[in-house]
Short mmCIF file of C-alpha atoms in Angstrom, two decimals:
data_model
loop_
_atom_site.label_atom_id
_atom_site.label_comp_id
_atom_site.label_asym_id
_atom_site.label_seq_id
_atom_site.Cartn_x
_atom_site.Cartn_y
_atom_site.Cartn_z
CA UNK A 980 11.92 -20.90 25.39
CA UNK A 981 10.08 -21.23 28.72
CA UNK A 982 6.95 -19.16 29.28
CA UNK A 983 8.72 -17.20 32.04
CA UNK A 984 11.65 -16.33 29.81
CA UNK A 985 9.20 -15.34 27.07
CA UNK A 986 7.31 -13.07 29.47
CA UNK A 987 10.52 -11.41 30.71
CA UNK A 988 11.77 -10.83 27.21
CA UNK A 989 8.43 -9.38 26.09
CA UNK A 990 8.32 -7.12 29.15
CA UNK A 991 11.72 -5.69 28.16
CA UNK A 992 10.54 -5.24 24.58
CA UNK A 993 7.37 -3.51 25.81
CA UNK A 994 9.49 -1.10 27.88
CA UNK A 995 11.50 -0.14 24.78
CA UNK A 996 8.34 0.35 22.68
CA UNK A 997 6.59 2.35 25.44
CA UNK A 998 9.65 4.59 25.82
CA UNK A 999 9.64 5.33 22.07
CA UNK A 1000 5.92 6.08 22.11
CA UNK A 1001 6.34 8.47 25.05
CA UNK A 1002 8.90 10.48 23.04
CA UNK A 1003 6.64 10.93 19.98
CA UNK A 1004 4.28 13.66 21.17
CA UNK A 1005 3.99 16.12 18.29
CA UNK A 1006 0.52 16.19 16.69
CA UNK A 1007 0.47 17.46 13.11
CA UNK A 1008 -0.06 16.41 9.53
CA UNK A 1009 2.75 14.54 7.81
CA UNK A 1010 4.15 14.34 4.29
CA UNK A 1011 4.64 10.73 3.21
CA UNK A 1012 6.59 9.75 0.09
CA UNK A 1013 6.14 6.27 -1.41
CA UNK A 1014 8.83 5.69 -4.02
CA UNK A 1015 10.82 2.88 -5.63
CA UNK A 1016 10.29 0.46 -8.52
CA UNK A 1017 8.23 -2.16 -6.63
CA UNK A 1018 4.53 -2.92 -6.76
CA UNK A 1019 2.42 -1.36 -4.01
CA UNK A 1020 2.90 2.43 -3.88
CA UNK A 1021 -0.45 3.70 -5.16
CA UNK A 1022 -2.29 0.85 -3.47
CA UNK A 1023 -0.60 1.75 -0.18
CA UNK A 1024 -1.74 5.36 -0.53
CA UNK A 1025 -5.31 4.19 -1.21
CA UNK A 1026 -5.27 1.77 1.72
CA UNK A 1027 -4.16 4.59 4.00
CA UNK A 1028 -6.95 6.71 2.57
CA UNK A 1029 -9.46 3.97 3.46
CA UNK A 1030 -8.21 4.33 7.04
CA UNK A 1031 -8.71 8.11 6.97
CA UNK A 1032 -12.21 7.72 5.49
CA UNK A 1033 -12.99 5.19 8.22
CA UNK A 1034 -12.29 7.90 10.77
CA UNK A 1035 -14.60 10.32 8.91
CA UNK A 1036 -11.78 12.44 7.51
CA UNK A 1037 -12.30 14.30 4.23
CA UNK A 1038 -9.91 13.09 1.51
CA UNK A 1039 -8.92 13.84 -2.07
CA UNK A 1040 -6.99 11.93 -4.73
CA UNK A 1041 -5.38 13.44 -7.80
CA UNK A 1042 -4.10 10.97 -10.38
CA UNK A 1043 -1.34 12.65 -12.40
CA UNK A 1044 -0.74 9.84 -14.90
CA UNK A 1045 -3.70 7.50 -15.01
CA UNK A 1046 -6.51 8.66 -17.29
CA UNK A 1047 -8.78 5.62 -17.12
CA UNK A 1048 -12.12 5.49 -15.33
CA UNK A 1049 -12.54 1.70 -15.36
CA UNK A 1050 -9.97 1.00 -12.65
CA UNK A 1051 -11.08 -1.00 -9.63
CA UNK A 1052 -9.97 1.77 -7.29
CA UNK A 1053 -12.11 4.38 -9.03
CA UNK A 1054 -15.12 2.05 -9.29
CA UNK A 1055 -14.77 1.29 -5.58
CA UNK A 1056 -14.12 4.75 -4.18
CA UNK A 1057 -16.08 7.03 -6.55
CA UNK A 1058 -19.29 7.03 -4.48
CA UNK A 1059 -17.61 7.86 -1.18
CA UNK A 1060 -19.26 11.02 0.18
CA UNK A 1061 -16.14 12.34 1.93
CA UNK A 1062 -13.83 11.94 -1.05
CA UNK A 1063 -13.00 13.90 -4.23
CA UNK A 1064 -11.33 11.84 -6.95
CA UNK A 1065 -9.66 13.75 -9.78
CA UNK A 1066 -8.49 11.77 -12.81
CA UNK A 1067 -6.23 14.34 -14.44
CA UNK A 1068 -3.78 12.14 -16.35
CA UNK A 1069 -3.66 11.27 -20.01
CA UNK A 1070 -1.77 7.99 -19.63
CA UNK A 1071 1.96 7.37 -19.62
CA UNK A 1072 4.20 9.53 -21.82
CA UNK A 1073 4.88 6.63 -24.17
CA UNK A 1074 1.13 6.20 -24.59
CA UNK A 1075 0.24 9.83 -25.29
CA UNK A 1076 3.42 10.62 -27.28
CA UNK A 1077 2.36 14.24 -27.09
CA UNK A 1078 4.56 16.36 -24.90
CA UNK A 1079 2.53 19.56 -25.08
CA UNK A 1080 -0.64 17.77 -24.02
CA UNK A 1081 1.21 16.04 -21.15
CA UNK A 1082 2.51 19.38 -19.89
CA UNK A 1083 -0.95 20.95 -20.03
CA UNK A 1084 -2.42 17.99 -18.13
CA UNK A 1085 0.32 18.26 -15.47
CA UNK A 1086 -0.33 21.95 -14.97
CA UNK A 1087 -4.09 21.51 -14.72
CA UNK A 1088 -3.57 18.74 -12.16
CA UNK A 1089 -1.23 20.91 -10.14
CA UNK A 1090 -3.75 23.80 -10.15
CA UNK A 1091 -6.31 21.46 -8.55
CA UNK A 1092 -3.74 20.09 -6.08
CA UNK A 1093 -2.70 23.58 -5.04
CA UNK A 1094 -6.30 24.49 -4.23
CA UNK A 1095 -6.63 21.40 -2.03
CA UNK A 1096 -3.36 22.17 -0.22
CA UNK A 1097 -4.85 25.54 0.78
CA UNK A 1098 -8.11 24.04 2.01
CA UNK A 1099 -8.23 23.06 5.70
CA UNK A 1100 -11.33 20.91 5.10
CA UNK A 1101 -9.15 18.21 3.57
CA UNK A 1102 -7.43 15.91 6.04
CA UNK A 1103 -5.62 13.67 3.54
CA UNK A 1104 -4.54 14.42 -0.01
CA UNK A 1105 -3.08 11.72 -2.27
CA UNK A 1106 -1.00 13.01 -5.19
CA UNK A 1107 -0.74 9.78 -7.14
CA UNK A 1108 2.24 9.34 -9.50
CA UNK A 1109 3.06 13.03 -9.19
CA UNK A 1110 6.79 12.29 -9.07
CA UNK A 1111 6.90 11.65 -12.84
CA UNK A 1112 5.93 15.31 -13.39
CA UNK A 1113 9.25 16.39 -11.89
CA UNK A 1114 11.25 13.67 -13.62
CA UNK A 1115 9.95 14.71 -17.05
CA UNK A 1116 10.30 18.40 -16.24
CA UNK A 1117 6.55 19.04 -16.56
CA UNK A 1118 6.38 20.66 -13.12
CA UNK A 1119 8.92 22.59 -11.06
CA UNK A 1120 9.27 21.01 -7.58
CA UNK A 1121 9.95 24.32 -5.80
CA UNK A 1122 6.41 25.82 -5.92
CA UNK A 1123 5.17 22.39 -4.84
CA UNK A 1124 7.50 22.43 -1.81
CA UNK A 1125 6.30 25.95 -1.00
CA UNK A 1126 2.63 24.91 -1.14
CA UNK A 1127 3.36 21.83 0.99
CA UNK A 1128 5.17 23.94 3.59
CA UNK A 1129 2.25 26.38 3.78
CA UNK A 1130 -0.54 23.81 3.95
CA UNK A 1131 -2.87 23.53 6.99
CA UNK A 1132 -1.01 22.06 9.98
CA UNK A 1133 -3.23 18.99 10.40
CA UNK A 1134 -3.23 18.03 6.70
CA UNK A 1135 -1.60 14.75 5.67
CA UNK A 1136 -0.22 14.37 2.13
CA UNK A 1137 0.96 11.23 0.33
CA UNK A 1138 2.93 11.48 -2.92
CA UNK A 1139 3.71 8.36 -4.98
CA UNK A 1140 5.99 7.57 -7.93
CA UNK A 1141 9.17 5.67 -8.78
CA UNK A 1142 11.79 8.37 -8.46
CA UNK A 1143 11.14 11.25 -6.09
CA UNK A 1144 12.40 14.82 -6.59
CA UNK A 1145 15.15 15.73 -4.10
CA UNK A 1146 13.46 18.92 -2.74
CA UNK A 1147 10.44 16.79 -1.77
CA UNK A 1148 12.62 14.23 -0.02
CA UNK A 1149 14.22 17.01 1.99
CA UNK A 1150 10.90 18.09 3.57
CA UNK A 1151 9.22 14.67 3.90
CA UNK A 1152 8.33 13.21 7.31
CA UNK A 1153 8.12 9.59 6.17
CA UNK A 1154 9.78 7.98 3.16
CA UNK A 1155 9.20 4.34 2.21
CA UNK A 1156 11.01 2.78 -0.72
CA UNK A 1157 9.16 -0.13 -2.31
CA UNK A 1158 11.69 -2.40 -3.98
CA UNK A 1159 10.77 -4.82 -6.73
CA UNK A 1160 12.28 -8.12 -5.72
CA UNK A 1161 10.11 -10.24 -8.01
CA UNK A 1162 7.10 -9.51 -10.21
CA UNK A 1163 4.52 -11.91 -11.64
CA UNK A 1164 4.53 -9.91 -14.89
CA UNK A 1165 8.14 -10.86 -15.58
CA UNK A 1166 7.17 -14.46 -14.82
CA UNK A 1167 4.72 -14.32 -17.72
CA UNK A 1168 1.51 -13.58 -15.79
CA UNK A 1169 -0.81 -11.08 -17.46
CA UNK A 1170 -1.82 -7.90 -15.60
CA UNK A 1171 -5.23 -8.52 -14.03
CA UNK A 1172 -8.27 -6.60 -12.79
CA UNK A 1173 -8.24 -6.37 -8.99
CA UNK A 1174 -4.46 -6.56 -8.75
CA UNK A 1175 -2.85 -4.16 -11.23
CA UNK A 1176 -5.88 -1.94 -11.90
CA UNK B 1057 14.21 18.16 -26.42
CA UNK B 1058 12.23 18.90 -29.62
CA UNK B 1059 8.69 17.54 -29.93
CA UNK B 1060 9.82 15.27 -32.79
CA UNK B 1061 12.66 13.79 -30.76
CA UNK B 1062 10.27 13.32 -27.83
CA UNK B 1063 7.78 11.48 -30.07
CA UNK B 1064 10.49 9.21 -31.52
CA UNK B 1065 11.85 8.37 -28.11
CA UNK B 1066 8.38 7.65 -26.74
CA UNK B 1067 7.57 5.46 -29.76
CA UNK B 1068 10.67 3.36 -29.00
CA UNK B 1069 9.68 3.14 -25.33
CA UNK B 1070 6.15 2.10 -26.30
CA UNK B 1071 7.56 -0.70 -28.51
CA UNK B 1072 9.54 -2.07 -25.54
CA UNK B 1073 6.51 -1.90 -23.22
CA UNK B 1074 4.20 -3.49 -25.83
CA UNK B 1075 6.69 -6.31 -26.41
CA UNK B 1076 6.81 -7.04 -22.66
CA UNK B 1077 3.01 -7.02 -22.41
CA UNK B 1078 2.71 -9.43 -25.35
CA UNK B 1079 4.93 -11.93 -23.52
CA UNK B 1080 2.85 -11.93 -20.29
CA UNK B 1081 -0.09 -14.10 -21.32
CA UNK B 1082 -0.70 -16.47 -18.40
CA UNK B 1083 -3.97 -15.83 -16.56
CA UNK B 1084 -4.06 -17.08 -12.98
CA UNK B 1085 -4.11 -15.97 -9.38
CA UNK B 1086 -0.86 -14.75 -7.86
CA UNK B 1087 0.78 -14.86 -4.44
CA UNK B 1088 2.08 -11.43 -3.44
CA UNK B 1089 4.39 -10.91 -0.45
CA UNK B 1090 4.77 -7.43 1.04
CA UNK B 1091 7.71 -7.43 3.45
CA UNK B 1092 10.34 -5.10 4.91
CA UNK B 1093 10.53 -2.64 7.79
CA UNK B 1094 8.92 0.35 6.03
CA UNK B 1095 5.48 1.87 6.42
CA UNK B 1096 2.90 0.80 3.83
CA UNK B 1097 2.59 -3.00 3.70
CA UNK B 1098 -0.86 -3.57 5.22
CA UNK B 1099 -2.18 -0.38 3.63
CA UNK B 1100 -0.95 -1.59 0.24
CA UNK B 1101 -2.77 -4.89 0.70
CA UNK B 1102 -5.96 -3.01 1.61
CA UNK B 1103 -5.62 -0.63 -1.35
CA UNK B 1104 -5.28 -3.61 -3.69
CA UNK B 1105 -8.35 -5.11 -2.04
CA UNK B 1106 -10.28 -1.91 -2.77
CA UNK B 1107 -9.39 -2.50 -6.44
CA UNK B 1108 -10.66 -6.08 -6.30
CA UNK B 1109 -13.89 -4.98 -4.57
CA UNK B 1110 -14.31 -2.32 -7.27
CA UNK B 1111 -14.37 -5.10 -9.84
CA UNK B 1112 -16.98 -7.00 -7.82
CA UNK B 1113 -14.58 -9.69 -6.58
CA UNK B 1114 -15.25 -11.43 -3.28
CA UNK B 1115 -12.48 -10.76 -0.74
CA UNK B 1116 -11.43 -11.71 2.79
CA UNK B 1117 -8.98 -10.26 5.29
CA UNK B 1118 -7.51 -12.09 8.26
CA UNK B 1119 -5.58 -9.97 10.73
CA UNK B 1120 -3.10 -12.19 12.56
CA UNK B 1121 -1.76 -9.57 14.99
CA UNK B 1122 -4.17 -6.69 15.26
CA UNK B 1123 -6.97 -7.24 17.74
CA UNK B 1124 -8.57 -3.80 17.73
CA UNK B 1125 -11.93 -2.96 16.16
CA UNK B 1126 -11.56 0.83 16.19
CA UNK B 1127 -9.08 0.99 13.33
CA UNK B 1128 -9.94 3.21 10.37
CA UNK B 1129 -9.61 0.28 7.97
CA UNK B 1130 -12.11 -1.83 9.89
CA UNK B 1131 -14.54 1.06 10.32
CA UNK B 1132 -14.31 1.76 6.60
CA UNK B 1133 -14.48 -1.77 5.18
CA UNK B 1134 -16.69 -3.58 7.69
CA UNK B 1135 -19.98 -2.91 5.86
CA UNK B 1136 -18.74 -4.05 2.44
CA UNK B 1137 -21.10 -6.81 1.23
CA UNK B 1138 -18.43 -8.72 -0.73
CA UNK B 1139 -15.91 -8.83 2.09
CA UNK B 1140 -15.29 -10.94 5.21
CA UNK B 1141 -13.06 -9.29 7.81
CA UNK B 1142 -11.63 -11.53 10.53
CA UNK B 1143 -9.86 -9.85 13.44
CA UNK B 1144 -8.07 -12.85 14.94
CA UNK B 1145 -5.11 -11.20 16.67
CA UNK B 1146 -4.55 -10.38 20.31
CA UNK B 1147 -2.07 -7.54 19.78
CA UNK B 1148 1.69 -7.73 19.50
CA UNK B 1149 3.60 -10.31 21.53
CA UNK B 1150 5.02 -7.65 23.80
CA UNK B 1151 1.49 -6.45 24.51
CA UNK B 1152 -0.08 -9.82 25.28
CA UNK B 1153 3.00 -11.27 27.06
CA UNK B 1154 1.21 -14.58 26.97
CA UNK B 1155 2.76 -17.10 24.63
CA UNK B 1156 0.13 -19.80 25.00
CA UNK B 1157 -2.68 -17.40 24.14
CA UNK B 1158 -0.71 -16.08 21.14
CA UNK B 1159 -0.21 -19.61 19.81
CA UNK B 1160 -3.89 -20.43 20.21
CA UNK B 1161 -4.86 -17.22 18.39
CA UNK B 1162 -2.41 -18.04 15.56
CA UNK B 1163 -3.84 -21.51 15.14
CA UNK B 1164 -7.45 -20.28 15.15
CA UNK B 1165 -6.55 -17.67 12.53
CA UNK B 1166 -4.84 -20.28 10.36
CA UNK B 1167 -7.89 -22.57 10.57
CA UNK B 1168 -10.03 -19.75 9.14
CA UNK B 1169 -7.41 -18.92 6.48
CA UNK B 1170 -7.17 -22.55 5.40
CA UNK B 1171 -10.94 -22.69 4.83
CA UNK B 1172 -10.77 -19.58 2.65
CA UNK B 1173 -7.86 -20.99 0.62
CA UNK B 1174 -10.08 -23.98 -0.24
CA UNK B 1175 -13.05 -21.85 -1.26
CA UNK B 1176 -13.21 -20.84 -4.95
CA UNK B 1177 -15.74 -18.08 -4.17
CA UNK B 1178 -12.93 -15.91 -2.79
CA UNK B 1179 -10.95 -14.00 -5.39
CA UNK B 1180 -8.56 -12.20 -3.04
CA UNK B 1181 -7.43 -13.18 0.45
CA UNK B 1182 -5.29 -10.85 2.57
CA UNK B 1183 -3.32 -12.56 5.35
CA UNK B 1184 -2.27 -9.46 7.26
CA UNK B 1185 0.90 -9.68 9.38
CA UNK B 1186 0.90 -13.45 9.06
CA UNK B 1187 4.69 -13.50 8.68
CA UNK B 1188 5.17 -12.92 12.42
CA UNK B 1189 3.52 -16.28 13.07
CA UNK B 1190 6.44 -18.03 11.35
CA UNK B 1191 9.06 -15.78 12.91
CA UNK B 1192 7.82 -16.56 16.43
CA UNK B 1193 7.34 -20.24 15.63
CA UNK B 1194 3.58 -20.08 16.22
CA UNK B 1195 2.85 -21.61 12.81
CA UNK B 1196 4.79 -24.03 10.61
CA UNK B 1197 5.22 -22.54 7.10
CA UNK B 1198 5.08 -25.90 5.30
CA UNK B 1199 1.32 -26.63 5.68
CA UNK B 1200 0.74 -23.02 4.65
CA UNK B 1201 2.79 -23.52 1.48
CA UNK B 1202 0.85 -26.69 0.77
CA UNK B 1203 -2.50 -24.92 1.16
CA UNK B 1204 -1.30 -22.06 -1.05
CA UNK B 1205 -0.16 -24.48 -3.76
CA UNK B 1206 -3.52 -26.27 -3.72
CA UNK B 1207 -5.73 -23.17 -3.72
CA UNK B 1208 -8.15 -22.39 -6.60
CA UNK B 1209 -6.23 -21.31 -9.73
CA UNK B 1210 -7.79 -17.84 -10.01
CA UNK B 1211 -7.34 -16.94 -6.32
CA UNK B 1212 -5.01 -14.06 -5.42
CA UNK B 1213 -3.34 -14.01 -1.99
CA UNK B 1214 -1.42 -11.20 -0.30
CA UNK B 1215 0.67 -11.86 2.81
CA UNK B 1216 2.22 -8.99 4.77
CA UNK B 1217 4.80 -8.69 7.56
CA UNK B 1218 8.36 -7.50 8.18
CA UNK B 1219 10.34 -10.69 7.69
CA UNK B 1220 8.95 -13.36 5.40
CA UNK B 1221 9.47 -17.12 5.84
CA UNK B 1222 11.80 -18.57 3.17
CA UNK B 1223 9.39 -21.32 1.98
CA UNK B 1224 6.82 -18.61 1.19
CA UNK B 1225 9.36 -16.55 -0.72
CA UNK B 1226 10.21 -19.59 -2.83
CA UNK B 1227 6.65 -19.95 -4.15
CA UNK B 1228 5.69 -16.25 -4.39
CA UNK B 1229 4.91 -14.61 -7.76
CA UNK B 1230 5.51 -11.04 -6.62
CA UNK B 1231 7.67 -9.82 -3.75
CA UNK B 1232 7.93 -6.14 -2.80
CA UNK B 1233 10.21 -5.02 0.00
CA UNK B 1234 9.12 -1.80 1.69
CA UNK B 1235 12.18 -0.11 3.16
CA UNK B 1236 11.97 2.42 5.94
CA UNK B 1237 14.07 5.35 4.82
CA UNK B 1238 12.54 7.85 7.23
CA UNK B 1239 9.59 7.76 9.64
CA UNK B 1240 7.68 10.63 11.22
CA UNK B 1241 7.49 8.66 14.49
CA UNK B 1242 11.26 8.82 14.92
CA UNK B 1243 10.99 12.56 14.19
CA UNK B 1244 8.77 12.91 17.28
CA UNK B 1245 5.35 12.87 15.57
CA UNK B 1246 2.69 10.89 17.41
CA UNK B 1247 0.92 8.00 15.63
CA UNK B 1248 -2.38 9.32 14.31
CA UNK B 1249 -5.83 8.09 13.27
CA UNK B 1250 -6.10 7.89 9.50
CA UNK B 1251 -2.40 7.27 9.00
CA UNK B 1252 -1.16 4.58 11.38
CA UNK B 1253 -4.52 3.02 12.27
#
């Protein structure tokens, strides 16, 4: 391609992009769902949170499943002044094998989340692996939808987990599905610090 | 479901998970590709990097497209002692509209990346939006594959971008495809600090 043809083509592309940008004018918080069976949902939420922290925004994370404190993400983020990190999980259901305890943990986590969703000081709230709570029937999605709908207008929320409850999908602004096309684990590579946890 | 039935079912699930874990014994660095048209690829790479930093691992980021220094991610990560952050991009092709300059920027970025891929001190290297370099023909994927194959055995590499070059997909350990199911931008919501940048 000649440089002139390249420039013309890029000018046309720029016009299309600029036109799209000019139509997106609403300024408000968004609800983002990160679902699917692929690697990268929680890490994507945390990377977005790093962005928010970089802009001085107050953030909170609630982990609904993970109960460990030795994860790289916790070790890295725990001293951030603008961030609350709540480890409310007890591990996966097949690890705890105790349904009553799982339900209690889910409800405690939701009580904390609900308080954050009412607090305009928080700019971004990450509800990590919350979707399993609906899948297992530990939480009812409808009060969660109600709290999300009533949250402060500027507040961004990210919810992660493999399968997402339908009522949440109905009110979401952005939905990304992370598909597992290949995974090192199935190729025999052990889960490692700095990648999986 | 009764508590007993729940416990039995979870015990069976745990056996399956444990069996899978016992088969994944290889310990080495992995190549992760994050592709697709959905939101969350670069942020996922950065979230994984936060994990690695939390474990005290030395990391590097090379941004092949982005040329801005006011992004939340840069503001947040720039002071990390264990991290090198290289902003080597000039903006998207339709912004620069200058093919020669884009090619020069791509080649400078690759020269830096190649040095990192030879350096065993780096545990995780993020090559952000590198895939566009192959798509536009600014870089040849084959020397990149060669450098990846010869890198230190413990080194993890994450490459992001919408469409991924086939030779990279052939050697990758993990591939996640992030699909855009819905995006706030198309719903009229303006790109915002802390979410998009």
